[in-house]
XYZ file of C-alpha atoms in Angstrom:
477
model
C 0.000 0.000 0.000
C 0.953 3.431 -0.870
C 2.531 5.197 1.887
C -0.082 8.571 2.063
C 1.708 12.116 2.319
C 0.320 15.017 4.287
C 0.022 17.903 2.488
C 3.350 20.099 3.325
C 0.796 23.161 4.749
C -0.875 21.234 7.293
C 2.320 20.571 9.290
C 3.776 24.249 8.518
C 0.560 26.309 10.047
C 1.138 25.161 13.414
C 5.352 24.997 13.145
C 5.035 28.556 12.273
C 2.434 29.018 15.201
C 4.486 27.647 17.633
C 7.654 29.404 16.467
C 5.497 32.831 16.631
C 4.684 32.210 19.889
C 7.654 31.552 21.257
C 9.454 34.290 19.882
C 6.311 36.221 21.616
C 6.829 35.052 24.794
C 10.610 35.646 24.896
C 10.024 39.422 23.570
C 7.697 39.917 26.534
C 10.066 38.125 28.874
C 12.864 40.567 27.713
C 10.614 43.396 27.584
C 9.347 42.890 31.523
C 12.906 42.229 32.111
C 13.891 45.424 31.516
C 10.453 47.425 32.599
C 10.735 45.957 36.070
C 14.267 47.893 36.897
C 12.678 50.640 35.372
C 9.973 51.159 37.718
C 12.257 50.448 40.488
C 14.579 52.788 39.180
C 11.171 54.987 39.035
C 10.649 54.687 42.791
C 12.514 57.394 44.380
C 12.824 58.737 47.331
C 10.082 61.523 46.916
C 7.866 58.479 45.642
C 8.458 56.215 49.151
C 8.138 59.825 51.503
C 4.950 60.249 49.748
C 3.531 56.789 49.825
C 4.566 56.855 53.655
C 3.467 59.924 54.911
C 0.446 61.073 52.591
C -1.953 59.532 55.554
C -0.835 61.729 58.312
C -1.248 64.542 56.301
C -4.364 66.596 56.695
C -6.224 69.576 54.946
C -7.626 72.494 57.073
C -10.659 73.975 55.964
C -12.017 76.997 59.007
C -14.848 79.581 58.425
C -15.041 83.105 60.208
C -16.009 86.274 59.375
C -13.090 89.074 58.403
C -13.702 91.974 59.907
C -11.672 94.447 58.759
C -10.094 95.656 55.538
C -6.115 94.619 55.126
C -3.941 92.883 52.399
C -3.716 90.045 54.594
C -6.608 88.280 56.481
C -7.130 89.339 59.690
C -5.221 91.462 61.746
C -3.398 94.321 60.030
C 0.323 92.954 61.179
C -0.614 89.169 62.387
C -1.449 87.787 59.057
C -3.740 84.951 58.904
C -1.663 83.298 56.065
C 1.419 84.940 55.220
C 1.153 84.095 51.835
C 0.139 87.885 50.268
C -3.708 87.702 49.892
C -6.372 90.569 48.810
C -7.813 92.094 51.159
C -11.960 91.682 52.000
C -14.413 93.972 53.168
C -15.336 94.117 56.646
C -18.426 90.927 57.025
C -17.214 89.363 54.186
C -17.911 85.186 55.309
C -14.490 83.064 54.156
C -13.168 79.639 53.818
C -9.496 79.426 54.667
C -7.822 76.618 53.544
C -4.253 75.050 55.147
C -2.472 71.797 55.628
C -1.509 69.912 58.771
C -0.274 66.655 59.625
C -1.278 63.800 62.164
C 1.059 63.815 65.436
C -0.687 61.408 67.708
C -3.110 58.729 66.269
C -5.674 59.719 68.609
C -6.187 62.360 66.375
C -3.695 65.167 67.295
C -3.239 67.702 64.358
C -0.199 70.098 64.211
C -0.961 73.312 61.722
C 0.115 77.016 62.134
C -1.691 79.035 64.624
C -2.494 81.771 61.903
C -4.285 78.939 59.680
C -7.167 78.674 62.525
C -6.815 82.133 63.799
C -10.505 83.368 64.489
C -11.798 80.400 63.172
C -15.671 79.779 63.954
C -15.301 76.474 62.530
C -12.683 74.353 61.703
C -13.026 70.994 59.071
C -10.021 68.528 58.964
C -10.187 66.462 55.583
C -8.227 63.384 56.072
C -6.272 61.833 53.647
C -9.109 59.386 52.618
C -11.322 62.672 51.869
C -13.743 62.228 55.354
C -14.334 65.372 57.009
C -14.252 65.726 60.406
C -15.451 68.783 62.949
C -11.627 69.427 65.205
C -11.426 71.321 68.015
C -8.502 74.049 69.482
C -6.643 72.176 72.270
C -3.863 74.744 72.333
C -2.220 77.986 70.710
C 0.620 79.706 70.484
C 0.628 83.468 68.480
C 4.467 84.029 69.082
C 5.719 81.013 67.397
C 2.539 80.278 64.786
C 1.562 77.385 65.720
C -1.326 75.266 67.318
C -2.539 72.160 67.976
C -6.178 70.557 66.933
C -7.924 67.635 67.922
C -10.145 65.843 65.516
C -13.594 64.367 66.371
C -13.030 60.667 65.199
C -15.322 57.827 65.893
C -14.918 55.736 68.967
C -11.626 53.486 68.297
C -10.666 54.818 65.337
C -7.138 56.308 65.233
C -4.883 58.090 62.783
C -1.534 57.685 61.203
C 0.516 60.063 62.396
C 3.916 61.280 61.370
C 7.165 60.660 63.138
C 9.118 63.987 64.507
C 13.044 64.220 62.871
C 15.525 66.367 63.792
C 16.720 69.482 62.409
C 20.350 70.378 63.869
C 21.579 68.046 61.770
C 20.478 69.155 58.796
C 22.533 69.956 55.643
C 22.567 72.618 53.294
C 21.816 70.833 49.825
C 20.146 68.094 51.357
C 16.308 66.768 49.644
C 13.294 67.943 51.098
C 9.621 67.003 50.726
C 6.628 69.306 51.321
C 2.881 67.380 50.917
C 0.169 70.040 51.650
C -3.209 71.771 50.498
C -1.833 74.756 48.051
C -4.743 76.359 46.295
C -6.800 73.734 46.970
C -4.897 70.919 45.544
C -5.398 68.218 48.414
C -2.380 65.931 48.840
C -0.125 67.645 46.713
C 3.793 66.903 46.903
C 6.908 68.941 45.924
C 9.854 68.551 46.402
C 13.789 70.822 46.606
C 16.791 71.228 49.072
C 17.619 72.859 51.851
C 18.525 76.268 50.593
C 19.511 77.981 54.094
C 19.382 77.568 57.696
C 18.277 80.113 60.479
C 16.702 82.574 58.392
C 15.007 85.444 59.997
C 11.700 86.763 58.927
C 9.421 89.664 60.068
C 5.972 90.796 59.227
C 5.110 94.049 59.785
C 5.918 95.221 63.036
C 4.571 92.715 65.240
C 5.467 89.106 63.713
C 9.097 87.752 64.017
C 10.068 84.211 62.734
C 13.564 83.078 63.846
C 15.367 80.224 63.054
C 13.472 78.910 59.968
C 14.525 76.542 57.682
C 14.518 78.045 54.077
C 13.779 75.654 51.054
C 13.289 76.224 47.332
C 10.674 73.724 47.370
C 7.246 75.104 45.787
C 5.173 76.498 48.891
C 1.908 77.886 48.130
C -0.396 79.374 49.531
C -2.652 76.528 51.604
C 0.895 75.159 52.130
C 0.894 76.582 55.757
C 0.426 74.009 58.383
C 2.108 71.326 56.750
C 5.122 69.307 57.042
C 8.473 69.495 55.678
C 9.995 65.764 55.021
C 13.581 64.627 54.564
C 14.127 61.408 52.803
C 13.347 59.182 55.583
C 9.826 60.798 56.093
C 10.158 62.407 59.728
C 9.224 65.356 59.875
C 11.656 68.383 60.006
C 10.107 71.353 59.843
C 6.293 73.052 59.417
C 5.985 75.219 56.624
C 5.253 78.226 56.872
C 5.659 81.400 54.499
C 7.135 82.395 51.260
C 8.672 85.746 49.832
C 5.703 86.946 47.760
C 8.214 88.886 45.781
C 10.533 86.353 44.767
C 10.141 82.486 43.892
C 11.635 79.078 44.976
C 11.665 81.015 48.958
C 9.861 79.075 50.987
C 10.502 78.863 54.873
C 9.785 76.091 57.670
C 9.278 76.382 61.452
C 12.264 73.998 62.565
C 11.132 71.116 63.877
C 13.602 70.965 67.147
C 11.645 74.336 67.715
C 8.411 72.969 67.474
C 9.764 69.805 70.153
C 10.744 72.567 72.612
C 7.581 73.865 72.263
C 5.258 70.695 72.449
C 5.466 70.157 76.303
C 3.190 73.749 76.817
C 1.227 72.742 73.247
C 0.006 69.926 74.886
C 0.301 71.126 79.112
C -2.168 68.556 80.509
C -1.517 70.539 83.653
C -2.821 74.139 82.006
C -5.556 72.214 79.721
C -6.894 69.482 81.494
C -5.578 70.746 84.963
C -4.372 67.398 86.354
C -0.789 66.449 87.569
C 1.763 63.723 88.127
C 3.981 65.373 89.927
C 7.049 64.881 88.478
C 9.102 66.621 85.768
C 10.627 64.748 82.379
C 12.502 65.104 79.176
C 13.362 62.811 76.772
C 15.883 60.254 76.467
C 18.590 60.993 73.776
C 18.920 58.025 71.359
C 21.741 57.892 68.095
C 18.546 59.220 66.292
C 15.829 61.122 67.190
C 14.885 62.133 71.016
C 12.720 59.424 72.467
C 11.045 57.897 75.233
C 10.489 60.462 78.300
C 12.713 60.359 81.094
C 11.930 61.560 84.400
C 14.644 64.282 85.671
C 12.569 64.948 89.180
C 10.264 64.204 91.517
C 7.736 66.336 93.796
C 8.039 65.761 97.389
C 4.964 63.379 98.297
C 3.773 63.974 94.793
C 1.897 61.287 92.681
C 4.664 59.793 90.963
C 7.057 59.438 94.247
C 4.482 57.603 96.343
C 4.241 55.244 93.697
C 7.425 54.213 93.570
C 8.649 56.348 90.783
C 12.250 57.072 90.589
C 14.919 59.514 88.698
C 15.971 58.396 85.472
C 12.958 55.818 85.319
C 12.266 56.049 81.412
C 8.799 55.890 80.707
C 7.730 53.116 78.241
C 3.511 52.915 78.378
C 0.735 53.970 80.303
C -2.454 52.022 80.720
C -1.095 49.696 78.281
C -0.159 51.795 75.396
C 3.470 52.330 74.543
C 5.283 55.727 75.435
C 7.427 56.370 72.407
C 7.301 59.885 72.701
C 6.934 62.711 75.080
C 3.469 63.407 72.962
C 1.987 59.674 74.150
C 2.783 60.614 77.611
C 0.652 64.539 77.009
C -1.782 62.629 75.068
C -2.485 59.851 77.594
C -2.740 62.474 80.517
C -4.911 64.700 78.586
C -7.660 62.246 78.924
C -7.376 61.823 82.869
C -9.515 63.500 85.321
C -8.311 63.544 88.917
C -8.610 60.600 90.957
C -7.999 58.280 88.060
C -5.316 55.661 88.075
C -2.924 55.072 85.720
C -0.631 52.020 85.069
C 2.722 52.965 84.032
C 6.139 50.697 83.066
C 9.005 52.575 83.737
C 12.696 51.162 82.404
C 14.784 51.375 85.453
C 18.877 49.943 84.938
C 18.229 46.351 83.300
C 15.077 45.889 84.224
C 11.555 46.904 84.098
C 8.629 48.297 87.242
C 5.100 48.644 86.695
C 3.531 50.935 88.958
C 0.290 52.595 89.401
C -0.034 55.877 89.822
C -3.229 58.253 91.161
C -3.556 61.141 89.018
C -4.257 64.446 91.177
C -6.111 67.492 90.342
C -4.890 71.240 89.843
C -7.043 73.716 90.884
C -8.245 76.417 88.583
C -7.387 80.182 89.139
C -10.084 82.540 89.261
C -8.943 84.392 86.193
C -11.276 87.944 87.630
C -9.398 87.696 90.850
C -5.756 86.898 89.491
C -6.169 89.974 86.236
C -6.758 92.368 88.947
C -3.738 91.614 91.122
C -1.536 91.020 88.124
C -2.587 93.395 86.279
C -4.489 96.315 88.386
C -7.576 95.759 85.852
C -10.870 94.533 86.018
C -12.080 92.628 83.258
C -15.281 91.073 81.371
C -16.158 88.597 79.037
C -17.274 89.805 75.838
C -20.454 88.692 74.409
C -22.222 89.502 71.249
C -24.524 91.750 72.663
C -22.173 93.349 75.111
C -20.377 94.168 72.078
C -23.600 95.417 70.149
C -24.660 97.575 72.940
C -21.111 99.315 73.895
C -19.468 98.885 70.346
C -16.962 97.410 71.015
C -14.074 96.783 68.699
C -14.361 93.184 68.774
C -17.294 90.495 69.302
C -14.421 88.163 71.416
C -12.459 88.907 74.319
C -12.003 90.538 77.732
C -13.369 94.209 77.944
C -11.277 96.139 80.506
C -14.219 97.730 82.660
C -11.548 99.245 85.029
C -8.167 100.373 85.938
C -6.472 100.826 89.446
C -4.231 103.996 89.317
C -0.719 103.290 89.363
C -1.043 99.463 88.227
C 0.407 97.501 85.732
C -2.496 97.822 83.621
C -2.561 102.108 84.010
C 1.536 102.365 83.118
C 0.808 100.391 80.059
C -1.877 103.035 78.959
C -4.989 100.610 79.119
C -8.537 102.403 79.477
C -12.254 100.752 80.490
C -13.243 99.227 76.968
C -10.128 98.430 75.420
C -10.554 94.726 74.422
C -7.607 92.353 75.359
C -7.340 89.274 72.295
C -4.218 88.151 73.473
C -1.590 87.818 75.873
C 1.825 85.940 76.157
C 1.390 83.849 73.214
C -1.969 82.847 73.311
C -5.437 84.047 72.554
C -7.941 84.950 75.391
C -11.588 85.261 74.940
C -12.492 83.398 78.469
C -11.266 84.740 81.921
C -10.209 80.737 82.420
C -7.984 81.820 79.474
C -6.282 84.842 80.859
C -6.234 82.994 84.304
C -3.954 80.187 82.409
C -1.767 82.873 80.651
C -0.974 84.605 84.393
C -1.171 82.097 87.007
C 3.343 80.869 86.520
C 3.764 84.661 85.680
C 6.829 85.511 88.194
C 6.490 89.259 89.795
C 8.454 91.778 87.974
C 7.786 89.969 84.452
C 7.309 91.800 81.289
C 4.006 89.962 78.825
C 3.055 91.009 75.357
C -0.293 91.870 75.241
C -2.968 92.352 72.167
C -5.350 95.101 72.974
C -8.162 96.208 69.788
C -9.325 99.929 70.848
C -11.758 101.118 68.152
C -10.745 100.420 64.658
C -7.047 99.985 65.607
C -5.161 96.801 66.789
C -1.825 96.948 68.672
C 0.192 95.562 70.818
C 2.426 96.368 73.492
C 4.549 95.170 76.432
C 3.064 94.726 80.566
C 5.237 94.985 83.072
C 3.904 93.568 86.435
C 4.620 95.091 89.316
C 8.397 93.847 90.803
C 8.623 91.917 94.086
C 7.540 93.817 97.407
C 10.738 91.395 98.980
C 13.936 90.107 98.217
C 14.130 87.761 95.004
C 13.258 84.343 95.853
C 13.852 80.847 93.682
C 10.995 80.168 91.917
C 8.287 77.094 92.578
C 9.547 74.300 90.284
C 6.718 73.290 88.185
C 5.676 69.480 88.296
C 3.592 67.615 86.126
């Protein structure tokens, strides 16, 4: 029988087929081969700081009236953002927007002071785009900055951003800013560190010293917001540009800020509970860590319980301490008589101890202005302010002033309006109450006083010891 031959096509379709495929297959093999370094390659640094830190980072939305005319909002020499802005007419409602970023997940917000400043309400937009009502915990006028608490759902916590250091920065070195400019939620740009310790004043009555300066694009909306190096801690809070120049941007220092975090966050002034006992924190080959207690109140708190110096604080009721913030934030929601657990490191080994939180009585702020200050004072309302037209609808009125006080040699008169003093704002006699009750005799205070259409401020000098100088109380938490 005749041996039958295939037809020579049948076999070459799928030779050919297979061949094409093959050749396919390697292509893409060689083609993901050299995509995937690529994309790696395409990963940089500003890439990683943004995918870490973008959910700590918050936008600030507030809503207040302006009420008067100036090129900046608010207050003719305080500007509200010191980015250069138009100026409004005097009822004119407005949305401020600003940036912020997450320092305790419980829902602590750092931003500048002058980004809330006369705020009637304040939004936080998280990074997910929720919005959530915040509240003031703390402010403080002379160094911008403040310190908001966010209304979160039982449970629910934040990502929050680590604190760097800046006294080791270098000049040249990469820096991320992630903020709200215009807008623009979540936005990222990047630069170096141009300078260090820059100076810069505002009109006559705002001086920032020590900034970081950066040619990284700050906007306005920027404010609030954190400067990043390359490992994403946070080392510095920007805060202004030159409006007459570009690629100036500047940054509160974040070893500033650190000094300044123990009054932000003064469970003691705030919450007006104590520990007795005084900390700082424990110096580690990075950044300052855990808090370490320095000294001890006779028959405080904290020595009953067994508390010692140079015990390093590692949790309370459970949570870990890994910052002096834990340690604020944990006391800030104790009331006195409550206990609280704490481990404390102690030479190789570890204590837990309990410890009875006690309270701190309040000052009665009427009683303490007019011994301080030789003045008797009010708090404004909105028809208080309506019926004596008074300059501002917030405040304390000055209703009287002792001859030859503090008050009378600093040239205040019965219905000035005080807004501010030291470096916070007062609108509550609890308020001014905090802002004099550790002022030492003799002191000199920067005060904010609104007398008709004009706004100033001006120096108070209380009244100088009757006695012989004597060491001051230490102050215990």
């Amino acid at each position: 029988m005749q041996e039958r031959k295939l037809p020579p096509v049948a076999l070459a379709r799928p030779v050919l087929g297979a061949a094409a495929a093959v050749l396919a297959i390697a292509a893409a093999t060689a083609t993901a081969q050299r995509i995937a370094p690529l994309n790696q390659d395409r990963h940089s640094p500003v890439v990683r700081v943004f995918d870490t830190a973008r959910g700590a980072v918050v936008n600030i939305s507030t809503t207040r009236m302006v009420d008067t005319r100036s090129r900046f909002f608010g207050f003719d020499d305080l500007p509200d953002d010191v980015f250069l802005l138009p100026g409004l007419l005097p009822g004119t409602p407005v949305n401020s927007l600003g940036s912020g970023f997450v320092i305790h997940p419980a829902g602590y917000v750092v931003t500048n002071e002058h980004v809330i400043r006369k705020a009637d309400e304040i939004t936080v937009i998280l990074a997910d785009g929720t919005s959530h009502p915040a509240a003031v915990i703390s402010t403080d006028t002379t160094h911008d900055l403040a310190v908001l608490q966010v209304d979160l759902p039982d449970g629910a916590a934040l990502p929050a951003l680590p604190l760097g250091r800046s006294d080791d920065l270098m000049i040249g070195e990469t820096v991320i800013a992630i903020g709200n400019p215009k807008g623009y939620r979540h936005s990222v740009t990047s630069g170096v560190v141009s300078a260090l310790n820059r100076d810069l004043r505002f009109g006559n009555n705002v001086q920032y010293t020590g900034l970081i300066q950066t040619d990284a694009s700050i906007n306005p909306g920027n404010s609030g917001g954190p400067l990043l190096n390359v490992n994403a801690e946070v080392i510095g809070i920007n805060t202004a540009i030159r409006p007459d120049a570009q690629g100036i941007g500047f940054a509160i220092s974040v070893d500033n800020f650190r000094q300044l975090l123990p009054r932000l966050l003064d469970y003691r002034r705030i919450h007006r509970v104590q520990l007795g006992l005084e900390f700082g924190e424990e110096r580690t080959a990075g950044a300052p860590g855990r808090p370490i207690v320095t000294a001890l109140a006779d028959d405080g708190p904290a020595g009953r319980a067994g508390v010692q110096i140079g015990d390093v604080i590692e949790a309370m009721d459970d949570q870990p301490v890994a910052t002096v913030a834990d340690l604020y934030v944990c006391m800030l929601q104790k009331s006195a008589g409550d206990t609280v657990a704490v481990r404390v490191r102690r030479g190789g080994g570890v204590r837990e101890l309990r410890l009875t939180v006690e309270g701190r009585p309040r000052p009665d702020g009427e009683a303490l202005a007019r011994r301080v200050m030789g003045a008797a004072l009010m708090e404004v309302t909105g028809d208080l302010a309506r019926r004596y037209r008074l300059p501002l609808a917030r405040g304390l009125v000055v209703t009287e002033v002792d001859p030859g006080s503090a008050a009378a040699a600093t040239g205040l008169q019965p219905r000035d309006v005080l807004f501010e003093i030291g470096q916070s704002r007062v609108a509550t006699l609890d308020d001014i109450a905090l802002a004099l009750e550790d002022l030492p005799a003799g002191a000199a205070i920067r005060i904010g006083v609104a007398r008709g259409n004009v706004r100033a401020w001006t120096v108070l000098r209380t009244a100088p010891p009757d006695d012989e100088p004597r060491p001051r109380e230490r102050e215990y938490h």
